[in-house]
Short mmCIF file of C-alpha atoms in Angstrom, two decimals:
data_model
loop_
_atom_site.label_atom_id
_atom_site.label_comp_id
_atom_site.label_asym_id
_atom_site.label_seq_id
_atom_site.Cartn_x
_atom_site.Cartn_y
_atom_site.Cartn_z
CA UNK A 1 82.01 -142.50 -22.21
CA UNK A 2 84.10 -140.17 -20.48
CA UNK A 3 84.35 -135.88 -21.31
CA UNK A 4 86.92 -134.38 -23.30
CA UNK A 5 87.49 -130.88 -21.47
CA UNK A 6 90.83 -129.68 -20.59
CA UNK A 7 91.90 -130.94 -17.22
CA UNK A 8 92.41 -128.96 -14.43
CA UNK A 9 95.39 -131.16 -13.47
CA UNK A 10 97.40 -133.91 -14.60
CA UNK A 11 98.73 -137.03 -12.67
CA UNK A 12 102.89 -137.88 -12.59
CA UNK A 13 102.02 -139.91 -15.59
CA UNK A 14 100.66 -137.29 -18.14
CA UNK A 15 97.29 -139.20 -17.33
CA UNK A 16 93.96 -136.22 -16.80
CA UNK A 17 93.26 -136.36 -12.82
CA UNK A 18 89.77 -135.74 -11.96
CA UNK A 19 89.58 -133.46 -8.88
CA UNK A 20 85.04 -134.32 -8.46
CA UNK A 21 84.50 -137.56 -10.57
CA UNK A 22 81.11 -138.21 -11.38
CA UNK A 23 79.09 -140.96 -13.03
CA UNK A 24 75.95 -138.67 -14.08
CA UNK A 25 72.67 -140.57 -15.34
CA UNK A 26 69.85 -139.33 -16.82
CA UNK A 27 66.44 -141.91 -16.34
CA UNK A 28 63.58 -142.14 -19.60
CA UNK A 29 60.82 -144.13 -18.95
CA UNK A 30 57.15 -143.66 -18.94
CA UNK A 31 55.03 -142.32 -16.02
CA UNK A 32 51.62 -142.61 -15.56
CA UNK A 33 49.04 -139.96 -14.08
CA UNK A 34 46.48 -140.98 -11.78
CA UNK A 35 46.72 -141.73 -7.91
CA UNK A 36 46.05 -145.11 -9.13
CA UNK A 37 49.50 -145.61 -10.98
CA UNK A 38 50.95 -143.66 -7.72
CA UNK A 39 52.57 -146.84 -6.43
CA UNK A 40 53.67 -147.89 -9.63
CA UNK A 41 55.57 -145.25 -10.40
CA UNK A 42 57.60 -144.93 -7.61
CA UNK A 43 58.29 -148.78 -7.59
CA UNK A 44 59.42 -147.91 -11.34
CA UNK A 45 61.67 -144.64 -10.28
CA UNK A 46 63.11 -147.21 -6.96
CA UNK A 47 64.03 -149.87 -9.83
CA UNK A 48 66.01 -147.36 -12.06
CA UNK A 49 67.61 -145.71 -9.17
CA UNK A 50 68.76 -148.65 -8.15
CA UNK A 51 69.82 -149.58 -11.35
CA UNK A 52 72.05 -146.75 -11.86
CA UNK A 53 74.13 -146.96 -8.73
CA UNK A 54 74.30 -150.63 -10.01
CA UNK A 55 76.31 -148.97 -12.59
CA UNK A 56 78.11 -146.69 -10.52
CA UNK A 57 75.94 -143.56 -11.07
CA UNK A 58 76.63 -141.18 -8.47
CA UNK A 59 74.45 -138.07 -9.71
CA UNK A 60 71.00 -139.23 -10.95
CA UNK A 61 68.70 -136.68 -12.79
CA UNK A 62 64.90 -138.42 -13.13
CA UNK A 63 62.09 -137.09 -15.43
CA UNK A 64 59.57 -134.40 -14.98
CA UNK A 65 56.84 -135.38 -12.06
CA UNK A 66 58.10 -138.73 -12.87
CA UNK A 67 56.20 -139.92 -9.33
CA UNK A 68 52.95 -138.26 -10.47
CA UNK A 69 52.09 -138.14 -13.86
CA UNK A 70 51.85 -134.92 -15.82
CA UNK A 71 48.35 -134.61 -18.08
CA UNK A 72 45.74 -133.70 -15.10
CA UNK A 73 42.41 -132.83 -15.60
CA UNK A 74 41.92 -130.50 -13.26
CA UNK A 75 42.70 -128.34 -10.09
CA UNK A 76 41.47 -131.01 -7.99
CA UNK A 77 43.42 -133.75 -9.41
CA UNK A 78 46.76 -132.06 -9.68
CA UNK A 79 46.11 -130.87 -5.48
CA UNK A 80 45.71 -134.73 -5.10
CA UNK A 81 49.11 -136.00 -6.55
CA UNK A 82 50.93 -132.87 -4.23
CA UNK A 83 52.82 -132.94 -1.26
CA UNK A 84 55.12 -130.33 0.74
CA UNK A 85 59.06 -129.85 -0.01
CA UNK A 86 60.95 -131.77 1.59
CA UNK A 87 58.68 -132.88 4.26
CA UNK A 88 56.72 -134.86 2.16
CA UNK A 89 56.92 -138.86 1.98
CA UNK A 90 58.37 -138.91 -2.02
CA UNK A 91 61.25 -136.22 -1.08
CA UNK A 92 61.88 -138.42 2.25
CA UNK A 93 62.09 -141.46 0.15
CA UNK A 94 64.58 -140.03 -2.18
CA UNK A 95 66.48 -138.55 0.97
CA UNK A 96 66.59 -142.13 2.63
CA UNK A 97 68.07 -143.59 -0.30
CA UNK A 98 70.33 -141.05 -1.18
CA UNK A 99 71.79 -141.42 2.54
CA UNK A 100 72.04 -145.42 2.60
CA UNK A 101 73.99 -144.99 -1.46
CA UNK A 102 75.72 -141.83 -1.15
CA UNK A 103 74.33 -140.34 -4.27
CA UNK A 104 72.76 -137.21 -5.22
CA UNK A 105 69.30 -137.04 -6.67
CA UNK A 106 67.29 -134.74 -8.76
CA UNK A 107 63.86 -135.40 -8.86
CA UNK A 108 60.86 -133.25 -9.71
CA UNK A 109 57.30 -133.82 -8.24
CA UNK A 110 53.88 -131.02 -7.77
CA UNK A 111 54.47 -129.40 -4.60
CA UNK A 112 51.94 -127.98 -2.33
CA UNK A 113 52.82 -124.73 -0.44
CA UNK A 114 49.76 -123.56 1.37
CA UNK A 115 46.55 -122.91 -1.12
CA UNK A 116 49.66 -122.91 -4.12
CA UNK A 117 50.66 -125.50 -5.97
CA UNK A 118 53.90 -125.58 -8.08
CA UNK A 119 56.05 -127.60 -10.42
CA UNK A 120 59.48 -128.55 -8.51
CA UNK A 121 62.88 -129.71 -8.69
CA UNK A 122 64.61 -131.22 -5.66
CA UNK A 123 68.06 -131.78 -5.03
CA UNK A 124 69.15 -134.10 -2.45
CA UNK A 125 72.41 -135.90 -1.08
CA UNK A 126 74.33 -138.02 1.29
CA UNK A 127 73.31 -135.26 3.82
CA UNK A 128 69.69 -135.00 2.83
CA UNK A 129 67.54 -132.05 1.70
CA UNK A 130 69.75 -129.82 -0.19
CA UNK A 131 67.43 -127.33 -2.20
CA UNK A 132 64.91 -127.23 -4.46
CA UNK A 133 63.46 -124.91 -7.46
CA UNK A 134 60.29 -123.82 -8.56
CA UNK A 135 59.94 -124.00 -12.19
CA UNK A 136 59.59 -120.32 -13.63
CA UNK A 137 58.59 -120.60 -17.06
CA UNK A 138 55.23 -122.86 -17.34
CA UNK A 139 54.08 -124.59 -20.41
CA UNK A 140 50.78 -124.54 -21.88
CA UNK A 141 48.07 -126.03 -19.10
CA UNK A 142 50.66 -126.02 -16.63
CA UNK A 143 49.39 -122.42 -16.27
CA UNK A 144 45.99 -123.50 -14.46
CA UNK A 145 47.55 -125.68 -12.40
CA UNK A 146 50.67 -124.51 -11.31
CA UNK A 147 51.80 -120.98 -9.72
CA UNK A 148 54.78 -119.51 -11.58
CA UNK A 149 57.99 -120.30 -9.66
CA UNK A 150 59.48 -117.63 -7.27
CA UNK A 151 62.99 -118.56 -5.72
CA UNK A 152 64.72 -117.52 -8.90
CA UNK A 153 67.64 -119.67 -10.05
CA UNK A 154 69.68 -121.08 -7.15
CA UNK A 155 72.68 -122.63 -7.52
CA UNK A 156 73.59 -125.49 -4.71
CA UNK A 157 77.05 -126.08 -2.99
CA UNK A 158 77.43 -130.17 -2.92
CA UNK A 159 80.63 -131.87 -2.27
CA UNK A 160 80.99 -132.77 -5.90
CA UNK A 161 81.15 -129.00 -6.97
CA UNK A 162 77.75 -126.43 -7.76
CA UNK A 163 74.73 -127.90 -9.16
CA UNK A 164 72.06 -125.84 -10.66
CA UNK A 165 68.13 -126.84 -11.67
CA UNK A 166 65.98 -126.25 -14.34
CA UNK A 167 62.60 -127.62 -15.03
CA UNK A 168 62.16 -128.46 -19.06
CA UNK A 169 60.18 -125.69 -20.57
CA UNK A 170 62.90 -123.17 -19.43
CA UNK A 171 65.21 -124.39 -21.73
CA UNK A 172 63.70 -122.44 -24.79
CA UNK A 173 64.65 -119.66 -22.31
CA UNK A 174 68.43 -118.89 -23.26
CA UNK A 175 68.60 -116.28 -19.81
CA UNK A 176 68.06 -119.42 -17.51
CA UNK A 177 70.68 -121.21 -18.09
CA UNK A 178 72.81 -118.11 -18.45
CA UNK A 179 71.83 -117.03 -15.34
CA UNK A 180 72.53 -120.50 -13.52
CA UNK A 181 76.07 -120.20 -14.94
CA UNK A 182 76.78 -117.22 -14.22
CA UNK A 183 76.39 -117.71 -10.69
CA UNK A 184 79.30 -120.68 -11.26
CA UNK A 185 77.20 -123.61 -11.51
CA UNK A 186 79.59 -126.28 -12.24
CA UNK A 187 76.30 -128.93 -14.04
CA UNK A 188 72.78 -127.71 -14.80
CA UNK A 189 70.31 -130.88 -13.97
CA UNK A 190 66.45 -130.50 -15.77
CA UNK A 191 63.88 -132.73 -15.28
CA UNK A 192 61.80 -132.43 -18.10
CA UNK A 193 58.80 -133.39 -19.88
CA UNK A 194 58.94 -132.50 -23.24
CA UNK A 195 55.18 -132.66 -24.89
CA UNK A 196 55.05 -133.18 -28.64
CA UNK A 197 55.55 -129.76 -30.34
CA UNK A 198 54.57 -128.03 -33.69
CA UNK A 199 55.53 -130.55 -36.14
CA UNK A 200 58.07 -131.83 -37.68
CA UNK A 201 58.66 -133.30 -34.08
CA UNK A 202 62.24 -134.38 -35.55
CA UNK A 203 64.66 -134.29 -37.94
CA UNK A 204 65.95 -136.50 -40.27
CA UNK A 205 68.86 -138.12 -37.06
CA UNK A 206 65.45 -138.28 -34.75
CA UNK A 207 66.92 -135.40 -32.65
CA UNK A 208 63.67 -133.15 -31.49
CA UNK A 209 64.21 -129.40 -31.10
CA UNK A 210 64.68 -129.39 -27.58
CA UNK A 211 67.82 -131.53 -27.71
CA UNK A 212 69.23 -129.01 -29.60
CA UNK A 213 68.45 -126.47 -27.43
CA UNK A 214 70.10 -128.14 -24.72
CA UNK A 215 73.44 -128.84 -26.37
CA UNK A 216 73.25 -124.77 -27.62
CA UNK A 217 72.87 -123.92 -24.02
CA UNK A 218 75.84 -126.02 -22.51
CA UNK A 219 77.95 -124.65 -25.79
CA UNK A 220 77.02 -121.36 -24.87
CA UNK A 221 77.60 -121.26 -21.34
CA UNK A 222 80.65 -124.02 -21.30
CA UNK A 223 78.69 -126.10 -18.91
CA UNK A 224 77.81 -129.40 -18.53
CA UNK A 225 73.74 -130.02 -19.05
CA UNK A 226 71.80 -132.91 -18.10
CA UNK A 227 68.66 -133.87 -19.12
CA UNK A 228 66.40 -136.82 -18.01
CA UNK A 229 62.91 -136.90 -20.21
CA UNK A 230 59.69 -139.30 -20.05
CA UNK A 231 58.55 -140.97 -22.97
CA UNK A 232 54.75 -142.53 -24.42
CA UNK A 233 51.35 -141.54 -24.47
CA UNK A 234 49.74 -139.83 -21.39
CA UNK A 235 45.94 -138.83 -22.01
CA UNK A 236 46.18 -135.79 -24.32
CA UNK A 237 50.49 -135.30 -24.49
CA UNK A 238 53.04 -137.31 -25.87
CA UNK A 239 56.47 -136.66 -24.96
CA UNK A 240 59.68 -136.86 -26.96
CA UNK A 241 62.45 -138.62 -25.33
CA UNK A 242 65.65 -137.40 -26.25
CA UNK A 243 67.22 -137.55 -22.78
CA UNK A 244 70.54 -136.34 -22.98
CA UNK A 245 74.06 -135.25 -20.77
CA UNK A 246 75.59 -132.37 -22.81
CA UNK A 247 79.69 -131.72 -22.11
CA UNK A 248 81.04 -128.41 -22.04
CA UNK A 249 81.29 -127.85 -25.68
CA UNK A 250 77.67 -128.66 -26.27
CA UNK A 251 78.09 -131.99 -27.94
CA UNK A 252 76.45 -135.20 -26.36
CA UNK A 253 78.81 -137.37 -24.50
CA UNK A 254 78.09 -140.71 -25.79
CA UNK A 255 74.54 -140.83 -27.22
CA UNK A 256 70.97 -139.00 -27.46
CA UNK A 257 68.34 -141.25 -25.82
CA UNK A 258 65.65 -142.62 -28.30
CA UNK A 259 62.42 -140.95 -28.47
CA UNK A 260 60.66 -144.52 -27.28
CA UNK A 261 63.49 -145.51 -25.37
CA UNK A 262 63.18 -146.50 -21.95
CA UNK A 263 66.32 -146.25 -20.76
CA UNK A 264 69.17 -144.84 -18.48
CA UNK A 265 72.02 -143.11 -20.06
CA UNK A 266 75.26 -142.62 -18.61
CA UNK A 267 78.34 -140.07 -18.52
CA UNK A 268 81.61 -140.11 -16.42
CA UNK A 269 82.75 -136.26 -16.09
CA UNK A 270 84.97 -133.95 -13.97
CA UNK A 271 82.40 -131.90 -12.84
CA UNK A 272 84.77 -128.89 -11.87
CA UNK A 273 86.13 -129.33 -15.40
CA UNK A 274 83.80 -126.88 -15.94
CA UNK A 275 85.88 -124.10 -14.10
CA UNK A 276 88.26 -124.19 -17.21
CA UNK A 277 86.18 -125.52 -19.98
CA UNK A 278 85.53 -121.38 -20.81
CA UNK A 279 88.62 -120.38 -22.22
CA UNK A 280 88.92 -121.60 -25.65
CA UNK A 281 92.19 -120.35 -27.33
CA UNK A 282 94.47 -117.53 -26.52
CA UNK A 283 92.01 -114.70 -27.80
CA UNK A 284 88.67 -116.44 -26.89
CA UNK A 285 86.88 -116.47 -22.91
CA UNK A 286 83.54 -117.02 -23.21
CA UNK A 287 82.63 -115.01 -19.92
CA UNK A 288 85.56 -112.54 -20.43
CA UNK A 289 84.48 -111.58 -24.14
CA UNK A 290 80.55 -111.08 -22.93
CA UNK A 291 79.83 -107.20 -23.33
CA UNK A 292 78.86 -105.92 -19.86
CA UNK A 293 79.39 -102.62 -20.97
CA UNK A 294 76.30 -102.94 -22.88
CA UNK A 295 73.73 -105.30 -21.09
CA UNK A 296 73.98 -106.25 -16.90
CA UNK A 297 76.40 -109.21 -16.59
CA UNK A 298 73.70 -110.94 -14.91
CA UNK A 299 70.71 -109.65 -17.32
CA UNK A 300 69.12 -107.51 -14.37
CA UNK A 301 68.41 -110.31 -12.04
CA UNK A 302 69.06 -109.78 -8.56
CA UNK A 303 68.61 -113.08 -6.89
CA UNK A 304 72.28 -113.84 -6.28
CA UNK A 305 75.82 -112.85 -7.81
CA UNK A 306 78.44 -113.25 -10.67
CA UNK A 307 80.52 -116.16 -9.76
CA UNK A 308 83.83 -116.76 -12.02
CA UNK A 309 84.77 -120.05 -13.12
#
């Protein structure tokens, strides 16, 4: 399916040119905690990475601690499924085969940092390491295990235009994805892991509430959202599926991933369509018509700077 923004540009023909084409996929599929499944799982993440640059995928967004497991028991077992960013061997692995396909990856795995342990997103590329961040807002248990994030929301530079991270829970969090905009991320990437909430877990299209949320925040900040989610039974959480890559007008492009689904689903965007996807009409700019005469244009946060798009 391809994105129905406003080109930047047009070719001699009339025909949309895409100045940073990207195939973007978002992996479901069904982790499994325990250093036991350890191997398993990243023989599973290995096989759907590989199956999306089968398909051309050049951006890859994989579940929440899709290498670990999420449901631990306890301090000691979440300290056993951690490593160090980047210089641990699951970051490495991604970085090697990012290099040899000349892809970017966003993956999310427990990091350890010190006597701290926290829930992250890494980005890496043809060149490696690019950045990673610390999930802010934590969910539930999360909270025994995990130390709150503290690099705020960075936005990363790549070659195929400014990719921001979120980790799932933040998405009920309307100032984290405003903030990543702001600061002229071009797609927002989120791992998530979204845990079976206060019923009814769907409505009547099998859409959960945190698809919605998604699409609301892409519609809201005219950027392009993608969301990779796990799916079954782990322990004591079941998780909801729903994987999804939001265009800049909030709407799916192509389909919502089933909530059993294992799957990979695909989108083929402009990602610097997003640099004109804000003005709507003659009278209507999304980040123009925002009241900064009342509120801070970046809600008080001082960890970087208003970018226009």
């Amino acid at each position: 399916m391809t994105e129905s923004n406003l080109p930047i540009s047009v070719t001699e023909t009339g025909v949309p040119r895409r100045n940073s084409p990207a195939r973007v996929a978002v992996v479901q599929f069904n982790p499994q905690v325990g250093v036991e499944n350890r191997a398993a799982n990243l023989a599973a993440v290995d096989q759907r990475l590989r199956a999306a640059v089968k398909e051309g995928a050049n951006l890859i967004v994989l579940p929440e601690l899709a290498t670990t497991g999420y449901t631990f028991l306890s301090r000691e077992e979440a300290f056993a499924h951690s490593e160090a960013v980047p210089t641990g061997p699951t970051v490495g692995g991604w970085e090697d085969f990012a290099r040899a396909h000349g892809v970017y990856i966003v993956g999310c795995l427990p990091e350890l940092d010190g006597v701290k342990l926290y829930d992250t997103a890494v980005l890496v590329g043809p060149e490696g390491f690019i950045g990673k961040y610390r999930k802010t807002h934590l969910w539930n248990e999360e909270k025994l295990f995990f130390t709150p994030g503290d690099l705020g929301y960075p936005v990363f530079e790549t070659r195929l235009g400014r990719i921001g991270l979120l980790v799932c829970w933040d998405i009920w969090f309307p100032e984290t994805a405003r903030l990543v905009a702001q600061q002229g991320a071009d797609i927002i990437c989120i791992p998530t892991g979204w845990v079976w909430t206060p019923p009814p877990l769907y409505d009547a299209s099998g859409t959960c509430m945190a698809a919605y949320l998604t699409m609301t925040a892409a519609h809201a900040n005219t950027v392009f959202i993608a969301t990779a989610d796990r799916i079954g039974v782990e322990r004591t959480s079941g998780f909801m599926g729903n994987s999804l890559i939001a265009g800049t007008n909030g709407w799916p492009i192509g389909r919502i991933a089933g909530p059993d689904e294992d799957t990979i689903l695909y989108a083929d965007i402009d990602v610097v369509s997003t640099r004109t996807a804000p003005i709507w009409n003659q009278l209507n700019d999304l980040p123009r018509d925002r009241r900064v005469d009342l509120y801070d244009q970046m809600l008080g946060y001082r960890g970087g700077q208003a970018l226009p798009r």
